[in-house]
XYZ file of N, CA and C in Angstrom:
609
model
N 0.844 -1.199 0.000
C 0.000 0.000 0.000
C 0.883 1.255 0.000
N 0.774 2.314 -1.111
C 1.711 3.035 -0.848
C 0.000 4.367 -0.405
N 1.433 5.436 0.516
C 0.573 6.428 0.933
C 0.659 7.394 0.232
N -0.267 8.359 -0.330
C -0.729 9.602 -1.000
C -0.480 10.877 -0.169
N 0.924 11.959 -0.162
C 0.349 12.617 0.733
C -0.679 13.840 0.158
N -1.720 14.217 0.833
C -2.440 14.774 0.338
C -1.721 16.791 1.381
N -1.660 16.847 0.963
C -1.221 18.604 1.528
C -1.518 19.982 0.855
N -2.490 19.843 -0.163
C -3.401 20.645 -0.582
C -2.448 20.920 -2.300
N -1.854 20.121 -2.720
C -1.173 20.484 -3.933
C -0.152 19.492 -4.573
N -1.204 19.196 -5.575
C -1.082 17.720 -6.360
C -2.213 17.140 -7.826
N -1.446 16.041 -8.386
C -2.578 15.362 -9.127
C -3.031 14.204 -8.497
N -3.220 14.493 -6.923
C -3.498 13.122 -6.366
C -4.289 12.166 -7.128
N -5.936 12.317 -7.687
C -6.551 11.197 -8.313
C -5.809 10.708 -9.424
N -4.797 10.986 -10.228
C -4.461 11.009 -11.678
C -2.893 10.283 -10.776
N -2.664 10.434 -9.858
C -1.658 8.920 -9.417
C -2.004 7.858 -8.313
N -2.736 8.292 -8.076
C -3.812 7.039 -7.482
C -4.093 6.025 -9.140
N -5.271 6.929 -9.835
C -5.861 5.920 -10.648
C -4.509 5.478 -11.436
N -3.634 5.950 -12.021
C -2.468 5.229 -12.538
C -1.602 4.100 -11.792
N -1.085 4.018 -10.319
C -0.666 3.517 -9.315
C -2.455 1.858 -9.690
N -3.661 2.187 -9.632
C -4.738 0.929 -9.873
C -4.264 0.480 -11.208
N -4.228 1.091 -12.247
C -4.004 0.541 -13.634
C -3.098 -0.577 -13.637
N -1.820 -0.220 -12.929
C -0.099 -1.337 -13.426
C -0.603 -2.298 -11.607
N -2.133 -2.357 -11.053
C -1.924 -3.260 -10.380
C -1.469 -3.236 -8.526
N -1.289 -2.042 -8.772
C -1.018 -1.207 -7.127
C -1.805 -0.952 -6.460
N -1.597 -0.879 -4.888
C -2.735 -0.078 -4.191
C -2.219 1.343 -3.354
N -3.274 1.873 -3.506
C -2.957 3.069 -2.531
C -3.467 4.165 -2.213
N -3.314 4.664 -0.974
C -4.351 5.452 -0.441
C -4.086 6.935 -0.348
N -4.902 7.610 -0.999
C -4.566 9.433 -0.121
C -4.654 9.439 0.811
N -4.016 10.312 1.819
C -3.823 10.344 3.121
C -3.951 11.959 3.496
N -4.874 12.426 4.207
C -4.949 14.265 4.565
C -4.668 14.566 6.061
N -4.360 13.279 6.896
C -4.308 12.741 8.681
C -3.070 13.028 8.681
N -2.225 13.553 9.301
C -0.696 13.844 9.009
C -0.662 12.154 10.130
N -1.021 11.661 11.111
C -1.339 10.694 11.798
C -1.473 9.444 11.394
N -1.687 9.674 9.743
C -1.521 8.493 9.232
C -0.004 8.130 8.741
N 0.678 8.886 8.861
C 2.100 8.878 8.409
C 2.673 7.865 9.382
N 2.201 7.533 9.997
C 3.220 6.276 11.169
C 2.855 4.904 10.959
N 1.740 4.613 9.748
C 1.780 3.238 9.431
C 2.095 3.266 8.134
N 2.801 4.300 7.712
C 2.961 4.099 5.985
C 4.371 3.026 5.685
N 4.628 2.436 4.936
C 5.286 1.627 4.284
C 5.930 1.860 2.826
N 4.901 2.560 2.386
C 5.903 3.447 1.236
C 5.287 5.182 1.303
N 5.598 6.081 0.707
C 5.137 7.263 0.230
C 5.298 7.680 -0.512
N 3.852 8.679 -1.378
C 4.168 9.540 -2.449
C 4.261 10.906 -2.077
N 5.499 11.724 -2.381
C 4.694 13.522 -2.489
C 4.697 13.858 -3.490
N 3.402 14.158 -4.016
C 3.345 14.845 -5.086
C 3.788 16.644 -4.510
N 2.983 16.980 -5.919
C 3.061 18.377 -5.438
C 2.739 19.588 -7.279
N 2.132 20.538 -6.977
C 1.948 21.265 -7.926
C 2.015 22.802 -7.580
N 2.941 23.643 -7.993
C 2.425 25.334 -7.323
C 4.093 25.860 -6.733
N 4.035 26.710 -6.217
C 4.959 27.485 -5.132
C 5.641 26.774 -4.102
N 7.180 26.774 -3.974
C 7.650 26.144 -3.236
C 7.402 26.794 -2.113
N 7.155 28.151 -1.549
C 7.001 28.447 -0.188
C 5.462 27.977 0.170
N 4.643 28.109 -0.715
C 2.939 27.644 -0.449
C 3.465 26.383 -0.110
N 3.714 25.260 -0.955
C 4.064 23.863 -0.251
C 4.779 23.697 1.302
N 5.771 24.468 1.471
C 6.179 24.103 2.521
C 5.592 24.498 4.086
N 4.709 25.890 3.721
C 4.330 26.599 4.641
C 3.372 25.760 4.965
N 2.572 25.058 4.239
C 1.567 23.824 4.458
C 2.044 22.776 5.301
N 3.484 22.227 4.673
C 3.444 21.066 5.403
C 3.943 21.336 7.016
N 4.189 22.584 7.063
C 5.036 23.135 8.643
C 4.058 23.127 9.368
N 2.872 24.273 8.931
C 1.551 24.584 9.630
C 0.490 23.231 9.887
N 0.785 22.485 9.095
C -0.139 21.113 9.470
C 0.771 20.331 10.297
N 1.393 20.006 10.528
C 2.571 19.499 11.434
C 3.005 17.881 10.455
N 3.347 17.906 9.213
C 3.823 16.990 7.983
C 5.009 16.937 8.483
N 5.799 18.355 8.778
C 7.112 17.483 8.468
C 7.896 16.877 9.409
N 7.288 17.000 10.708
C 8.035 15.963 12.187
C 7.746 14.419 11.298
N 6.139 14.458 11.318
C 6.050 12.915 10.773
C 6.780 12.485 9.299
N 6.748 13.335 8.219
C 7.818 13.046 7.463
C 9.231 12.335 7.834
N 9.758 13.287 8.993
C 10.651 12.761 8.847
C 10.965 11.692 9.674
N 10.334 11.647 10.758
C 10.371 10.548 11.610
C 10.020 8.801 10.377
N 9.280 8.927 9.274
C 9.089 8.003 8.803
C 10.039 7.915 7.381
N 10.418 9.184 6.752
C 11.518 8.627 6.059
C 13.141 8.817 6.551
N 13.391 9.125 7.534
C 14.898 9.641 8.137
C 15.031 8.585 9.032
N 14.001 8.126 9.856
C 13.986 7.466 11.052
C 14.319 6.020 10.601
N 12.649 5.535 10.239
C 11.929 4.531 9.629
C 12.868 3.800 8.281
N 12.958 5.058 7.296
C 13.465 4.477 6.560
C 12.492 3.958 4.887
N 11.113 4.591 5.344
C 10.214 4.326 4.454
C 10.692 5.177 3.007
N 10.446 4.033 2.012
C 10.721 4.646 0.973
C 9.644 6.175 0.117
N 10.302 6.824 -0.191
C 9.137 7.750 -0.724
C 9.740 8.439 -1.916
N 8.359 8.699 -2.885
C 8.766 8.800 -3.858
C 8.223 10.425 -4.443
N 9.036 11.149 -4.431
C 8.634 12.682 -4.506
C 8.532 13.277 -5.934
N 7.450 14.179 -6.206
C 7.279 14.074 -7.934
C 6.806 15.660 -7.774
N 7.528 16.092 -8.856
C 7.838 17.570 -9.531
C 8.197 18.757 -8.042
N 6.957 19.514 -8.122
C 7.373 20.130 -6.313
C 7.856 19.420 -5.438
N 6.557 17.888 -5.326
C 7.554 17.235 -4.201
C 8.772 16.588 -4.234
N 9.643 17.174 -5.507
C 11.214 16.684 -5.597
C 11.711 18.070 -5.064
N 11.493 19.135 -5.635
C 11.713 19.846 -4.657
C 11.487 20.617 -2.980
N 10.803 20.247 -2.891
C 10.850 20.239 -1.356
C 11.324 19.610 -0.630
N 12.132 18.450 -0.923
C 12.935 17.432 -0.691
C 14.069 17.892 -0.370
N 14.302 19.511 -1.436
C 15.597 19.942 -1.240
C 15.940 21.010 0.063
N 17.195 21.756 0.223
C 17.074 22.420 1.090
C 16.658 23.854 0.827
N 16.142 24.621 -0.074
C 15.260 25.589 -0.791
C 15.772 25.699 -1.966
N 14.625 26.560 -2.359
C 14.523 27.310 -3.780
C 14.813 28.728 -3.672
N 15.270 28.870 -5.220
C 14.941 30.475 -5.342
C 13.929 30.653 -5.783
N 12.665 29.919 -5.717
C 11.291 30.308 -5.700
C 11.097 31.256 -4.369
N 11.374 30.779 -3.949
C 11.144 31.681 -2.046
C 11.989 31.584 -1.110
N 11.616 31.741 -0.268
C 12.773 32.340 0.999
C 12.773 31.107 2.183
N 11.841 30.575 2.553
C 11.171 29.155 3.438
C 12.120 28.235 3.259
N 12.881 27.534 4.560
C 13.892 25.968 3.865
C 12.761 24.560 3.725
N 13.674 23.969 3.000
C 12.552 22.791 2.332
C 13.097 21.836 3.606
N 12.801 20.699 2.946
C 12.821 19.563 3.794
C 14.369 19.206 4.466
N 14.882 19.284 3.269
C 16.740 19.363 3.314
C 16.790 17.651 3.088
N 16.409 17.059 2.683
C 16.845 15.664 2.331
C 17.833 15.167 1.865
N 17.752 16.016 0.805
C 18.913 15.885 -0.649
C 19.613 16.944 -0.073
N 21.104 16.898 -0.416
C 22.137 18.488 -0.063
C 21.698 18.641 -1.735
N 20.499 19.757 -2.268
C 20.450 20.327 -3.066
C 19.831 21.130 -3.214
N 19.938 22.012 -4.074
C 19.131 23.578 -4.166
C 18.314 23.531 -5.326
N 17.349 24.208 -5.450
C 16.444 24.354 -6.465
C 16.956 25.821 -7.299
N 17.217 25.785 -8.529
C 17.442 26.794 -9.409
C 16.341 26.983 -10.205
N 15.932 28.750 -10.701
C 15.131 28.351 -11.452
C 16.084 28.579 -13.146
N 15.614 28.065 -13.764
C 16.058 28.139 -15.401
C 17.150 29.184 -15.671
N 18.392 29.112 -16.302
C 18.770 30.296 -16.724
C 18.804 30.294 -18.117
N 17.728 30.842 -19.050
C 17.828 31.027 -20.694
C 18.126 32.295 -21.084
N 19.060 32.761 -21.826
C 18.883 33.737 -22.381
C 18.198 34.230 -23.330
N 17.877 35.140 -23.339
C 16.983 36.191 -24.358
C 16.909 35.852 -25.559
N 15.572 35.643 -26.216
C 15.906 35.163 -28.006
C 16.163 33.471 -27.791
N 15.934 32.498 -26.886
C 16.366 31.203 -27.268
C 15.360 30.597 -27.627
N 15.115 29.619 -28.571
C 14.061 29.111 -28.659
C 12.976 28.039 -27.585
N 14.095 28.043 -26.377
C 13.992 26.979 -24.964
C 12.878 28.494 -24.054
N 11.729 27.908 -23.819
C 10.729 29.086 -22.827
C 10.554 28.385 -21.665
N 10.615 29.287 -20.995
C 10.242 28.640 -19.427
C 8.995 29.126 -19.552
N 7.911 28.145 -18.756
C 8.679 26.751 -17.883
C 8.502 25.802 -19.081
N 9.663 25.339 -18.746
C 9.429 23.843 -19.805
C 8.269 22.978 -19.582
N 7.914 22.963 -20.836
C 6.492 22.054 -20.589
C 6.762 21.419 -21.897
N 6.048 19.949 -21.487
C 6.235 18.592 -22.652
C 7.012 17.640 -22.556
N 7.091 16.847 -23.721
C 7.830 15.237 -22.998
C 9.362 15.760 -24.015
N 9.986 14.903 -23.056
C 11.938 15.178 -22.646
C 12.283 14.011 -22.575
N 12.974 14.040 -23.509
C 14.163 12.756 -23.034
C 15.095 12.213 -22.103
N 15.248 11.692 -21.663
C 16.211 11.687 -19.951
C 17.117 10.632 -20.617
N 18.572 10.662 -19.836
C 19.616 10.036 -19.501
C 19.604 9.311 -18.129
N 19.962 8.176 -18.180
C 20.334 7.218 -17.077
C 21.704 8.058 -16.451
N 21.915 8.084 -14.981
C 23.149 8.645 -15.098
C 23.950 7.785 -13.900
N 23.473 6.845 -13.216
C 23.289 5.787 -12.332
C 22.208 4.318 -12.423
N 23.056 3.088 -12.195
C 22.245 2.149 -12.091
C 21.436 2.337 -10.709
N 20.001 2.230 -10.896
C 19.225 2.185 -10.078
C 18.223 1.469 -10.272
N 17.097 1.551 -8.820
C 16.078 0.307 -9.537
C 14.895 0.975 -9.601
N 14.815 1.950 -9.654
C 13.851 3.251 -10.327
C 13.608 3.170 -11.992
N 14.702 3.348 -12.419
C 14.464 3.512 -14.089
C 15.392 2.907 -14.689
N 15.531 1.678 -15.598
C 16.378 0.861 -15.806
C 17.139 1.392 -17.403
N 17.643 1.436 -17.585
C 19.237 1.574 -18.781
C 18.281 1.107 -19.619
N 17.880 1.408 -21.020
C 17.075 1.194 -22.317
C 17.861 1.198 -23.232
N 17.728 0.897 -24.478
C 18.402 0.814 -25.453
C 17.359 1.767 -26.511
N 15.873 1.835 -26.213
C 15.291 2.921 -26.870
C 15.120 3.824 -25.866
N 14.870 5.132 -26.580
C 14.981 6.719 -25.615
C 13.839 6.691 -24.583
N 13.843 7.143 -23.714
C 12.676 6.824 -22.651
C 12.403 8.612 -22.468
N 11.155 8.799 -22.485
C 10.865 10.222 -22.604
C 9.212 10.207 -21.357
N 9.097 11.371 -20.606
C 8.411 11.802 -19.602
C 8.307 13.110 -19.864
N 7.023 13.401 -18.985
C 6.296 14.552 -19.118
C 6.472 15.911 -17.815
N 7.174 16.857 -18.406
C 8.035 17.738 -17.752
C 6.597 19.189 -17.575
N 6.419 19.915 -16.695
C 5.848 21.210 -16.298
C 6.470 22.080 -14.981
N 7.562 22.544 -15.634
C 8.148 23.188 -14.262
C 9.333 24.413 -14.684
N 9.771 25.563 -13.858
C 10.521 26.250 -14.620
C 11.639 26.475 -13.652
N 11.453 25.669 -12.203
C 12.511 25.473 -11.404
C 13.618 23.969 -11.407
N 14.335 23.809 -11.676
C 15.002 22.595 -11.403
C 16.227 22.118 -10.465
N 16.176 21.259 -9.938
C 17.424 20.498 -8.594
C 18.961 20.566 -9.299
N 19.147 21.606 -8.494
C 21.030 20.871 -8.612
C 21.732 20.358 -7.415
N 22.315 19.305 -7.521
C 22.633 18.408 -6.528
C 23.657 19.047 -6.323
N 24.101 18.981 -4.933
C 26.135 19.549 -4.445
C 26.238 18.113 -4.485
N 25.303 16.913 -3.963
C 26.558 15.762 -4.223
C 25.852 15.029 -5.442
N 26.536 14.978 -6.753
C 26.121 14.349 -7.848
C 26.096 12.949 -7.863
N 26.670 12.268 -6.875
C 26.028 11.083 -6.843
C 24.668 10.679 -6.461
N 23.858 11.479 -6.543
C 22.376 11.490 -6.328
C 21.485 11.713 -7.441
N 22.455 12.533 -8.427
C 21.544 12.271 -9.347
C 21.088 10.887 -10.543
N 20.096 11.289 -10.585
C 19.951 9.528 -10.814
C 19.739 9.427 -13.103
N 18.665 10.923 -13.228
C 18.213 10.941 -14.756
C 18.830 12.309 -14.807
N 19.144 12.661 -16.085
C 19.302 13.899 -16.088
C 18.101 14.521 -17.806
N 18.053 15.610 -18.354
C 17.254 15.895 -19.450
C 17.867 17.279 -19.994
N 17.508 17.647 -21.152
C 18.137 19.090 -21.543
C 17.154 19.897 -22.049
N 16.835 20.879 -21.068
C 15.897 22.133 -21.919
C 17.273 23.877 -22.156
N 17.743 23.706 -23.141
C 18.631 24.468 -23.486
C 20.391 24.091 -22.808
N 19.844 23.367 -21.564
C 21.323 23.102 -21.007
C 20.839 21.582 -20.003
N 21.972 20.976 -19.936
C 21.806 19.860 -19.117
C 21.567 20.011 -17.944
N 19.713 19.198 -17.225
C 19.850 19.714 -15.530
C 19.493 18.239 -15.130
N 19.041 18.676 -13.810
C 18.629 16.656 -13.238
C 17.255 17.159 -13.247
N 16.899 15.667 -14.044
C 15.561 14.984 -14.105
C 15.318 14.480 -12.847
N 15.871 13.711 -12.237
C 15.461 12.483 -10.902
C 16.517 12.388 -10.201
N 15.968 12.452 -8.897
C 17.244 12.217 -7.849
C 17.032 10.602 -7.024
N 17.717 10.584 -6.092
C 18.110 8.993 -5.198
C 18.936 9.528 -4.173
N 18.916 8.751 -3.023
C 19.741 8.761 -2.084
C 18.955 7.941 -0.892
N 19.580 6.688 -0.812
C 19.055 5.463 0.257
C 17.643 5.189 -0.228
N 16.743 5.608 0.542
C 15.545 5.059 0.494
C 14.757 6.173 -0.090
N 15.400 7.350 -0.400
C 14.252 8.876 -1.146
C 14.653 8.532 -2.394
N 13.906 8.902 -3.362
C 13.991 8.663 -4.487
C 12.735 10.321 -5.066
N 13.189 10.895 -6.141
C 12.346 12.144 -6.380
C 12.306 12.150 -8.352
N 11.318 12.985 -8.544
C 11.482 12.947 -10.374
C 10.489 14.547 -10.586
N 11.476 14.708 -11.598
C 10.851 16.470 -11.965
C 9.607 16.287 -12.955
N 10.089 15.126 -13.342
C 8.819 15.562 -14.483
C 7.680 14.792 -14.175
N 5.950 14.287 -14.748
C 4.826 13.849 -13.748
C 5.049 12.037 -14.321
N 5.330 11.125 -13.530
C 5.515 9.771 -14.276
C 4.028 9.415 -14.530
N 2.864 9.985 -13.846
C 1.630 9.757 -13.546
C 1.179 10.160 -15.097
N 2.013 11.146 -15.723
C 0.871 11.048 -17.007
C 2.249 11.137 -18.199
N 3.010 10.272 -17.754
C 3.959 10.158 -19.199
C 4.277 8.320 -19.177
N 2.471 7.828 -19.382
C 2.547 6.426 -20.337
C 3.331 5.518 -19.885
N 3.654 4.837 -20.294
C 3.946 3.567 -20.556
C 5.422 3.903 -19.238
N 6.229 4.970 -20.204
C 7.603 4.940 -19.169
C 7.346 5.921 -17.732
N 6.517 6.423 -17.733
C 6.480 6.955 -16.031
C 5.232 5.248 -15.594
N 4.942 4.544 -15.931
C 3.962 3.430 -15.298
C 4.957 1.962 -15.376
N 6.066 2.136 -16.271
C 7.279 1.431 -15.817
C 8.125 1.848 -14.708
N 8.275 3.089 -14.224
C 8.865 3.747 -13.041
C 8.099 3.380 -11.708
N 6.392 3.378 -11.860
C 6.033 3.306 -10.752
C 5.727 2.016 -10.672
N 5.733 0.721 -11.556
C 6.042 -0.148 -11.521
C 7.557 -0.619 -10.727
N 8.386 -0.043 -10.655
C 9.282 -0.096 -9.829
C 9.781 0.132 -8.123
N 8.717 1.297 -8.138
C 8.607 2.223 -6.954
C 8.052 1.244 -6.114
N 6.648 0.582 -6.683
C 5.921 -0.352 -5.579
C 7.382 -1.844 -5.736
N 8.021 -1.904 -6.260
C 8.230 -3.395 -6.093
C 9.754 -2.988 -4.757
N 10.200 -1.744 -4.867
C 11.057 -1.299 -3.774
C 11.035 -2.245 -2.662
């Protein structure tokens, strides 16, 4: 059973019903109380990195967060915002994130006249950049569905796990022990984000 966190900003039904399709179960969760029987987790997330975090502070998310993935050890799987909030902030806002990952959230740097617009939106090709058991090495291009104009840079690059290029090379997906995070939505990029979460549950 993996858990849904619900914290007011997400496509929760649209990875629920994908998570039923490949055969999974799992529940939204809005009880921060339910966080002490979870066994796996999702954070999604959609919007403002300070709106997200100010949520999960003011509801009291992130003691139990971390008591269940720092402590516990529960795997969780964080998608677009909730890869970043994972990190230790953005230059979206001023608020520190979770600090999971030693990484910072940048937003885009394009210059003027490029044909690359923030925020990148649409499906991207990713690079393997580590064996992991998240997203396995292909021999055809594996492409996911990107909406975001902030992206993770890791200080320790052994965490990054995919990387993708909208004008310059950034990270797609991160790893480290039992967190695992992805920028772009696996929930609605087909076949290869429902091979990813095909993975996530078999963790």
């Amino acid at each position: 059973m993996i858990y849904i966190v619900n914290y007011g900003l997400g496509n929760l039904n649209s990875i629920r019903n994908i998570i039923k399709k490949i055969g999974g179960e799992s529940k939204i969760i809005d009880d921060v109380n339910e966080v002490k029987n979870a066994k796996k987790l999702i954070l999604p997330g959609i919007g403002s990195f300070d709106h997200g975090m100010k949520f999960l502070n003011e509801k009291g998310w992130v003691d139990a967060l971390n008591e269940a993935v720092l402590e516990r050890k529960v795997p969780v799987l964080g998608i677009c915002l909730g890869m970043q909030l994972m990190c230790k902030g953005s230059e979206e806002g001023v608020l520190p994130g979770l600090g999971w990952f030693d990484a910072d959230v940048k937003r885009f740097s394009i210059p003027p006249g490029s044909p690359f617009k923030i925020p990148h939106m649409g499906w991207n090709a990713v690079h393997v950049k580590k064996g992991n058991p998240l997203v396995e090495e292909k021999e055809e291009e594996q492409r996911f569905y990107f909406v975001h104009s902030y992206h993770v840079v890791c200080n320790n690059k052994q965490d990054e796990l995919l990387s993708a290029v909208h004008d310059y090379e950034f990270t797609a997906a991160i790893s480290h022990e039992n967190m695992y995070a992805t920028q772009f939505h696996p929930e609605k990029s087909h076949r290869f984000g429902m091979d990813l979460l095909k993975h996530f549950i078999a963790i």
